[in-house]
Amino acid sequence: MQQLEKAAKEAGKMLKWWQERVVYQIWPRSFQDSNGDGIGDLQGIIAHLDELKDLGVGIIWLSPVYPSPNADYGYDISDYTGINPEFGTMEDMDQLIAEAAKRDIKIVMDLVINHTSDQHPWFQSSREKNSPYRDYYIWRPGRGKRPPNNWGSFFGGPAWEYDPHSGEYYLHLFAKNQPDLNYRNPKVLAEVKDILRFWLNKGIAGFRCDVINIIWKSSLENGRWRPALKGLEHYLSQEGCHRILQELRREIFDHYDCFTVGETVFVTTQMARDFLGQGELDMVFSFEHMGADELLIKWFKRRFSPKRLARALTKWQLEVPWNANYLENHDQPRSVSRFGHEGEFWEQSAKLLCVLLLTLKGTPFIYQGQEIGMTNFDYTSMEQIRDIESHNVYQLAKRLGFPPGLRWKLIKASSRDNARTPVQWNGGPNAGFTTGKPWIDVNSNYTKINMESQLNDPNSIRSFYKKMIALRRESPVLKAGDFEPVAIEESLFAFRRKLERESLLVLLNFTQAAVAAPYRGQVVISNYDRTSYGGRLEPFEAVVLREN
């Protein structure tokens, strides 16, 4: 037994700090408002650091807090080395870094370098053809009265915008307010290096790299026909992107104790291995498992299939050496609403998803409010929607002749605002988020689902997350063990984590009916709080068994 424990400890020592810890994503605008203006801020985050430490969080991923006109709520940056006054000051940011460090919590920031805001001084200057910043962006003359090519935007519509002042078009793969940077100009990459050094020298522990695998455009030729995103083959995971990331690794990241996680769109396991194999990124977010309730694109939903979810997760667990595991974030609807149950089995299904997330191989990412089982919004009209992507898609669907009821159904199921409603802290006015008028409506179920009601309840979802995080922290096999699929069925997902001779079996029932799962072992944890297991899983039950 002592030899086994020694081997497990040795395996644990081989892990990097970012593999040992649990990440908690904060989308600042909706986390906690400290000054009554209806917008979450840095002081609001500082006020809850003790609760995050108590939960077991070791890393905070802080979504953008830079100055921004908020066309895409922070992902359109106008100053990379400043703080948006809505969120506070640089002194507040320094305080957040210092206070988090006192609690042994590291801060990771968003790095958004595919594009800037159209209000960034670089872009404003680039509108002049003789400006030294002209080549910081991708400007081209039109083809007669048409854009330079047929590329489409991720937010719907063409990827080019005509600027009357300049007399040319500029490329924007996202909103027209987010012009793409031109990495064929070495000065752009030099600017990025300075930005990285600025934040790393402040004590930032790494970066979540936004849409990082589309920053290099190999050509500006017309894209082949596809129903959306024509031109994708000219910029998705190109060789030039690998060269840039290798250079950043060599010249910047290797000189700091930091890590990078890439948001890599349309990424395959082979692409992921390419990014990880040469150390360009430390891990990547996959999207394949998000297709478990999608039909081709996220706006067209189909019935959730646990089997599709399990197959996608298993594929990535087996084919990629280290995963960035998540079930929801600021761009995805709430996981309990998608993969669980909002009604009778809300609590059980939220805990089941917790077990799934914390037992997979890789670094777990928890999104704000996930630990209390927050659900999708309960809005009834587009007037309540703030997300630019949702409004663009709604208008596109309208032009395509979709009836109003179907247009709203698309938005209600898939809008990013589902994850952006304010965190529900208590059952008081505005769920304790603000003393003012919230920038976006609070979900009306806050009187039932809120942090205060769960914080000291040993049976709450939040308490269960705390137990699971502690279990992972103390378990070398959950942190460093191999992943082995055991059963992938429409109702049952079972897998094994194994390290040396230690083996944990994870059993998950994704349905509202009890199912037979004839396995044996000693119960380590169960969301039904059982102490023994007899081969049958209750509705939405999750059990972890020790097999030896």
Tab-separated table of C-alpha atoms in Angstrom, residues 15-302:
chain	number	residue	atom	x	y	z
A	15	LEU	CA	1.878	17.676	-13.129
A	16	LYS	CA	2.173	21.422	-13.690
A	17	TRP	CA	0.357	23.727	-11.287
A	18	TRP	CA	-2.300	24.501	-13.887
A	19	GLN	CA	-3.054	20.786	-14.180
A	20	GLU	CA	-3.560	20.414	-10.441
A	21	ARG	CA	-5.944	23.339	-9.933
A	22	VAL	CA	-9.568	24.092	-10.753
A	23	VAL	CA	-10.361	27.167	-12.870
A	24	TYR	CA	-13.331	29.448	-12.200
A	25	GLN	CA	-14.381	31.754	-15.027
A	26	ILE	CA	-15.650	35.210	-14.114
A	27	TRP	CA	-17.523	37.276	-16.685
A	28	PRO	CA	-17.097	40.530	-14.740
A	29	ARG	CA	-20.078	42.448	-16.060
A	30	SER	CA	-22.497	39.987	-14.465
A	31	PHE	CA	-20.578	38.797	-11.394
A	32	GLN	CA	-21.036	41.419	-8.646
A	33	ASP	CA	-21.664	45.160	-8.721
A	34	SER	CA	-20.066	47.059	-5.828
A	35	ASN	CA	-21.106	50.645	-6.615
A	36	GLY	CA	-24.760	50.452	-7.669
A	37	ASP	CA	-24.349	51.271	-11.368
A	38	GLY	CA	-25.821	47.923	-12.414
A	39	ILE	CA	-22.557	46.585	-13.841
A	40	GLY	CA	-20.288	44.038	-12.160
A	41	ASP	CA	-16.793	45.281	-11.324
A	42	LEU	CA	-13.375	44.396	-9.922
A	43	GLN	CA	-14.237	45.366	-6.354
A	44	GLY	CA	-17.228	43.052	-6.612
A	45	ILE	CA	-14.880	40.198	-7.473
A	46	ILE	CA	-12.536	41.053	-4.605
A	47	ALA	CA	-15.503	40.913	-2.210
A	48	HIS	CA	-16.119	37.239	-3.080
A	49	LEU	CA	-12.551	35.899	-3.138
A	50	ASP	CA	-13.005	34.174	0.213
A	51	GLU	CA	-16.012	32.264	-1.117
A	52	LEU	CA	-14.035	31.175	-4.185
A	53	LYS	CA	-11.173	30.057	-1.968
A	54	ASP	CA	-13.636	28.136	0.199
A	55	LEU	CA	-15.041	26.453	-2.909
A	56	GLY	CA	-11.544	25.233	-3.779
A	57	VAL	CA	-10.787	27.465	-6.760
A	58	GLY	CA	-7.079	27.804	-7.609
A	59	ILE	CA	-7.277	29.883	-10.796
A	60	ILE	CA	-9.632	32.652	-11.908
A	61	TRP	CA	-10.091	33.139	-15.635
A	62	LEU	CA	-11.065	36.790	-15.888
A	63	SER	CA	-12.965	37.646	-19.056
A	64	PRO	CA	-11.961	40.997	-20.632
A	65	VAL	CA	-11.741	44.003	-18.314
A	66	TYR	CA	-9.945	46.246	-20.809
A	67	PRO	CA	-11.438	49.534	-22.094
A	68	SER	CA	-14.054	48.723	-24.718
A	69	PRO	CA	-17.017	50.374	-26.480
A	70	ASN	CA	-18.858	47.116	-25.638
A	71	ALA	CA	-20.079	46.278	-29.112
A	72	ASP	CA	-19.230	42.698	-28.063
A	73	TYR	CA	-19.025	43.381	-24.323
A	74	GLY	CA	-15.284	43.505	-23.865
A	75	TYR	CA	-14.183	41.353	-26.787
A	76	ASP	CA	-13.760	44.556	-28.799
A	77	ILE	CA	-10.761	46.107	-27.063
A	78	SER	CA	-9.770	49.756	-27.449
A	79	ASP	CA	-6.791	49.688	-25.040
A	80	TYR	CA	-4.933	46.480	-24.163
A	81	THR	CA	-3.069	47.900	-21.169
A	82	GLY	CA	-5.907	49.718	-19.446
A	83	ILE	CA	-8.980	48.924	-17.360
A	84	ASN	CA	-12.527	49.742	-18.435
A	85	PRO	CA	-13.802	52.461	-16.047
A	86	GLU	CA	-17.044	50.473	-15.757
A	87	PHE	CA	-15.026	47.804	-13.936
A	88	GLY	CA	-12.768	50.103	-11.914
A	89	THR	CA	-9.166	51.260	-12.134
A	90	MET	CA	-5.735	49.758	-12.621
A	91	GLU	CA	-5.306	50.128	-8.849
A	92	ASP	CA	-8.365	47.880	-8.429
A	93	MET	CA	-6.793	45.377	-10.807
A	94	ASP	CA	-3.528	45.419	-8.873
A	95	GLN	CA	-5.508	44.877	-5.672
A	96	LEU	CA	-7.369	41.933	-7.203
A	97	ILE	CA	-4.107	40.277	-8.243
A	98	ALA	CA	-2.610	40.846	-4.777
A	99	GLU	CA	-5.692	39.714	-2.823
A	100	ALA	CA	-6.064	36.625	-4.981
A	101	ALA	CA	-2.381	35.793	-4.426
A	102	LYS	CA	-2.896	35.978	-0.648
A	103	ARG	CA	-5.439	33.187	-1.075
A	104	ASP	CA	-3.191	31.226	-3.460
A	105	ILE	CA	-5.481	31.992	-6.386
A	106	LYS	CA	-3.850	32.835	-9.711
A	107	ILE	CA	-5.400	35.154	-12.302
A	108	VAL	CA	-5.602	34.306	-16.009
A	109	MET	CA	-6.782	36.986	-18.434
A	110	ASP	CA	-8.416	36.928	-21.833
A	111	LEU	CA	-6.115	37.615	-24.771
A	112	VAL	CA	-8.121	38.912	-27.726
A	113	ILE	CA	-5.665	39.445	-30.563
A	114	ASN	CA	-7.506	38.339	-33.695
A	115	HIS	CA	-9.171	41.733	-33.756
A	116	THR	CA	-9.414	45.031	-31.913
A	117	SER	CA	-12.238	47.492	-31.473
A	118	ASP	CA	-12.847	49.870	-34.355
A	119	GLN	CA	-12.356	52.557	-31.700
A	120	HIS	CA	-8.791	51.451	-30.971
A	121	PRO	CA	-6.315	54.239	-31.857
A	122	TRP	CA	-4.527	51.844	-34.224
A	123	PHE	CA	-7.653	51.351	-36.292
A	124	GLN	CA	-8.739	54.974	-36.217
A	125	SER	CA	-5.313	55.953	-37.553
A	126	SER	CA	-5.361	53.129	-40.113
A	127	ARG	CA	-8.329	54.705	-41.884
A	128	GLU	CA	-5.818	57.107	-43.445
A	129	LYS	CA	-4.107	55.414	-46.378
A	130	ASN	CA	-0.722	56.942	-45.593
A	131	SER	CA	-0.874	56.076	-41.879
A	132	PRO	CA	1.904	53.918	-40.357
A	133	TYR	CA	-0.970	51.868	-38.871
A	134	ARG	CA	-2.670	51.235	-42.214
A	135	ASP	CA	-1.064	47.807	-42.482
A	136	TYR	CA	-2.050	46.834	-38.922
A	137	TYR	CA	-5.388	45.785	-40.414
A	138	ILE	CA	-6.550	44.074	-43.588
A	139	TRP	CA	-7.754	46.776	-45.982
A	140	ARG	CA	-8.674	45.995	-49.594
A	141	PRO	CA	-10.516	47.722	-52.458
A	142	GLY	CA	-13.824	46.236	-53.458
A	143	ARG	CA	-14.648	44.305	-56.610
A	144	GLY	CA	-16.764	46.974	-58.200
A	145	LYS	CA	-19.594	47.469	-55.734
A	146	ARG	CA	-18.948	44.141	-54.042
A	147	PRO	CA	-16.634	43.284	-51.120
A	148	PRO	CA	-13.104	42.006	-51.846
A	149	ASN	CA	-14.217	38.372	-51.482
A	150	ASN	CA	-17.193	36.244	-50.489
A	151	TRP	CA	-16.182	35.505	-46.894
A	152	GLY	CA	-18.856	35.373	-44.213
A	153	SER	CA	-18.741	36.613	-40.616
A	154	PHE	CA	-19.128	34.435	-37.518
A	155	PHE	CA	-21.867	36.846	-36.421
A	156	GLY	CA	-23.786	36.598	-39.681
A	157	GLY	CA	-23.524	38.642	-42.897
A	158	PRO	CA	-20.400	39.506	-44.901
A	159	ALA	CA	-16.943	39.669	-43.299
A	160	TRP	CA	-16.122	43.004	-44.937
A	161	GLU	CA	-17.223	46.530	-44.097
A	162	TYR	CA	-16.844	49.509	-46.412
A	163	ASP	CA	-15.345	52.612	-44.838
A	164	PRO	CA	-16.352	55.759	-46.792
A	165	HIS	CA	-13.533	57.798	-45.277
A	166	SER	CA	-10.904	55.322	-46.402
A	167	GLY	CA	-12.567	54.320	-49.652
A	168	GLU	CA	-11.817	50.636	-49.008
A	169	TYR	CA	-13.146	47.635	-47.140
A	170	TYR	CA	-11.678	46.147	-43.955
A	171	LEU	CA	-11.937	42.523	-42.856
A	172	HIS	CA	-13.878	41.581	-39.714
A	173	LEU	CA	-14.532	37.909	-39.033
A	174	PHE	CA	-16.825	38.928	-36.179
A	175	ALA	CA	-18.817	42.169	-35.726
A	176	LYS	CA	-18.087	45.110	-38.006
A	177	ASN	CA	-16.869	46.871	-34.859
A	178	GLN	CA	-14.094	44.241	-34.553
A	179	PRO	CA	-11.604	44.696	-37.425
A	180	ASP	CA	-9.112	41.837	-37.827
A	181	LEU	CA	-5.426	42.491	-37.234
A	182	ASN	CA	-2.899	41.793	-39.985
A	183	TYR	CA	-0.194	39.425	-38.752
A	184	ARG	CA	1.719	39.665	-42.020
A	185	ASN	CA	2.928	42.954	-40.539
A	186	PRO	CA	5.641	42.056	-37.958
A	187	LYS	CA	4.884	45.259	-36.041
A	188	VAL	CA	1.533	43.795	-35.005
A	189	LEU	CA	3.149	40.785	-33.350
A	190	ALA	CA	5.687	43.087	-31.683
A	191	GLU	CA	2.782	45.040	-30.175
A	192	VAL	CA	1.243	41.799	-28.900
A	193	LYS	CA	4.519	40.800	-27.249
A	194	ASP	CA	4.617	44.113	-25.394
A	195	ILE	CA	1.033	43.581	-24.210
A	196	LEU	CA	1.856	40.105	-22.922
A	197	ARG	CA	4.928	41.324	-21.050
A	198	PHE	CA	2.931	44.157	-19.494
A	199	TRP	CA	0.420	41.807	-17.885
A	200	LEU	CA	2.814	38.989	-17.041
A	201	ASN	CA	5.055	41.477	-15.259
A	202	LYS	CA	2.039	42.525	-13.208
A	203	GLY	CA	1.699	38.955	-11.959
A	204	ILE	CA	-0.863	37.550	-14.374
A	205	ALA	CA	-0.457	33.750	-14.565
A	206	GLY	CA	-1.510	33.151	-18.149
A	207	PHE	CA	-4.015	33.777	-20.894
A	208	ARG	CA	-7.129	32.322	-22.414
A	209	CYS	CA	-6.477	33.035	-26.077
A	210	ASP	CA	-9.651	34.080	-27.882
A	211	VAL	CA	-10.304	32.454	-31.295
A	212	ILE	CA	-6.550	31.997	-31.494
A	213	ASN	CA	-6.492	29.513	-34.377
A	214	ILE	CA	-7.894	31.959	-36.954
A	215	ILE	CA	-5.433	34.840	-36.562
A	216	TRP	CA	-3.446	33.999	-39.730
A	217	LYS	CA	-5.069	34.426	-43.139
A	218	SER	CA	-3.167	32.390	-45.730
A	219	SER	CA	-4.891	34.127	-48.617
A	220	LEU	CA	-7.847	36.374	-49.359
A	221	GLU	CA	-9.199	34.236	-52.197
A	222	ASN	CA	-12.918	33.486	-52.426
A	223	GLY	CA	-14.017	30.666	-50.177
A	224	ARG	CA	-15.645	27.540	-51.513
A	225	TRP	CA	-19.385	27.259	-51.064
A	226	ARG	CA	-20.723	26.390	-47.628
A	227	PRO	CA	-23.970	27.435	-45.936
A	228	ALA	CA	-22.069	29.693	-43.521
A	229	LEU	CA	-18.532	31.006	-43.009
A	230	LYS	CA	-17.354	30.933	-46.601
A	231	GLY	CA	-13.590	31.396	-46.619
A	232	LEU	CA	-12.961	29.281	-43.527
A	233	GLU	CA	-10.388	27.134	-45.315
A	234	HIS	CA	-8.161	30.203	-45.782
A	235	TYR	CA	-7.762	31.011	-42.081
A	236	LEU	CA	-8.605	28.004	-39.904
A	237	SER	CA	-5.537	26.627	-38.067
A	238	GLN	CA	-3.083	27.720	-40.737
A	239	GLU	CA	0.675	27.136	-40.645
A	240	GLY	CA	1.212	30.847	-40.058
A	241	CYS	CA	-0.777	30.577	-36.830
A	242	HIS	CA	1.569	27.841	-35.599
A	243	ARG	CA	4.613	30.002	-36.398
A	244	ILE	CA	3.183	32.914	-34.414
A	245	LEU	CA	2.375	30.787	-31.369
A	246	GLN	CA	5.803	29.135	-31.465
A	247	GLU	CA	7.412	32.553	-31.480
A	248	LEU	CA	5.285	33.747	-28.559
A	249	ARG	CA	6.137	30.589	-26.635
A	250	ARG	CA	9.857	30.943	-27.313
A	251	GLU	CA	10.155	34.676	-26.693
A	252	ILE	CA	7.504	35.309	-24.037
A	253	PHE	CA	5.753	32.420	-22.315
A	254	ASP	CA	8.827	30.287	-21.663
A	255	HIS	CA	10.238	33.139	-19.590
A	256	TYR	CA	7.322	33.132	-17.128
A	257	ASP	CA	5.622	30.525	-14.958
A	258	CYS	CA	2.361	30.803	-16.863
A	259	PHE	CA	0.012	28.787	-19.039
A	260	THR	CA	-2.099	29.349	-22.136
A	261	VAL	CA	-5.408	27.821	-23.103
A	262	GLY	CA	-6.694	28.350	-26.621
A	263	GLU	CA	-10.231	28.919	-27.756
A	264	THR	CA	-9.776	27.079	-31.034
A	265	VAL	CA	-12.826	27.128	-33.284
A	266	PHE	CA	-13.749	24.026	-35.313
A	267	VAL	CA	-10.761	22.274	-33.787
A	268	THR	CA	-10.200	18.567	-34.314
A	269	THR	CA	-8.213	16.271	-32.039
A	270	GLN	CA	-5.388	16.272	-34.594
A	271	MET	CA	-5.352	20.075	-34.651
A	272	ALA	CA	-5.301	20.053	-30.848
A	273	ARG	CA	-2.319	17.709	-30.790
A	274	ASP	CA	-0.552	20.001	-33.278
A	275	PHE	CA	-1.046	22.995	-30.962
A	276	LEU	CA	-0.040	21.058	-27.858
A	277	GLY	CA	2.731	18.926	-29.297
A	278	GLN	CA	5.175	21.762	-29.859
A	279	GLY	CA	4.138	23.667	-26.756
A	280	GLU	CA	2.381	26.395	-28.720
A	281	LEU	CA	-0.527	26.152	-26.267
A	282	ASP	CA	-0.811	24.234	-23.002
A	283	MET	CA	-4.393	23.147	-23.652
A	284	VAL	CA	-7.289	23.951	-25.948
A	285	PHE	CA	-11.039	24.184	-25.576
A	286	SER	CA	-12.807	21.719	-27.814
A	287	PHE	CA	-16.349	22.291	-29.050
A	288	GLU	CA	-17.285	18.846	-30.278
A	289	HIS	CA	-19.160	17.869	-27.117
A	290	MET	CA	-21.226	21.056	-27.411
A	291	GLY	CA	-22.824	19.427	-30.444
A	292	ALA	CA	-24.685	16.934	-28.272
A	293	ASP	CA	-27.833	19.062	-28.674
A	294	GLU	CA	-26.956	20.856	-31.916
A	295	LEU	CA	-27.645	20.231	-35.584
A	296	LEU	CA	-24.667	21.480	-37.647
A	297	ILE	CA	-24.565	24.903	-35.930
A	298	LYS	CA	-25.434	26.060	-32.443
A	299	TRP	CA	-28.588	27.922	-33.520
A	300	PHE	CA	-30.343	24.758	-34.665
A	301	LYS	CA	-31.062	22.587	-31.656
A	302	ARG	CA	-31.986	18.925	-31.588
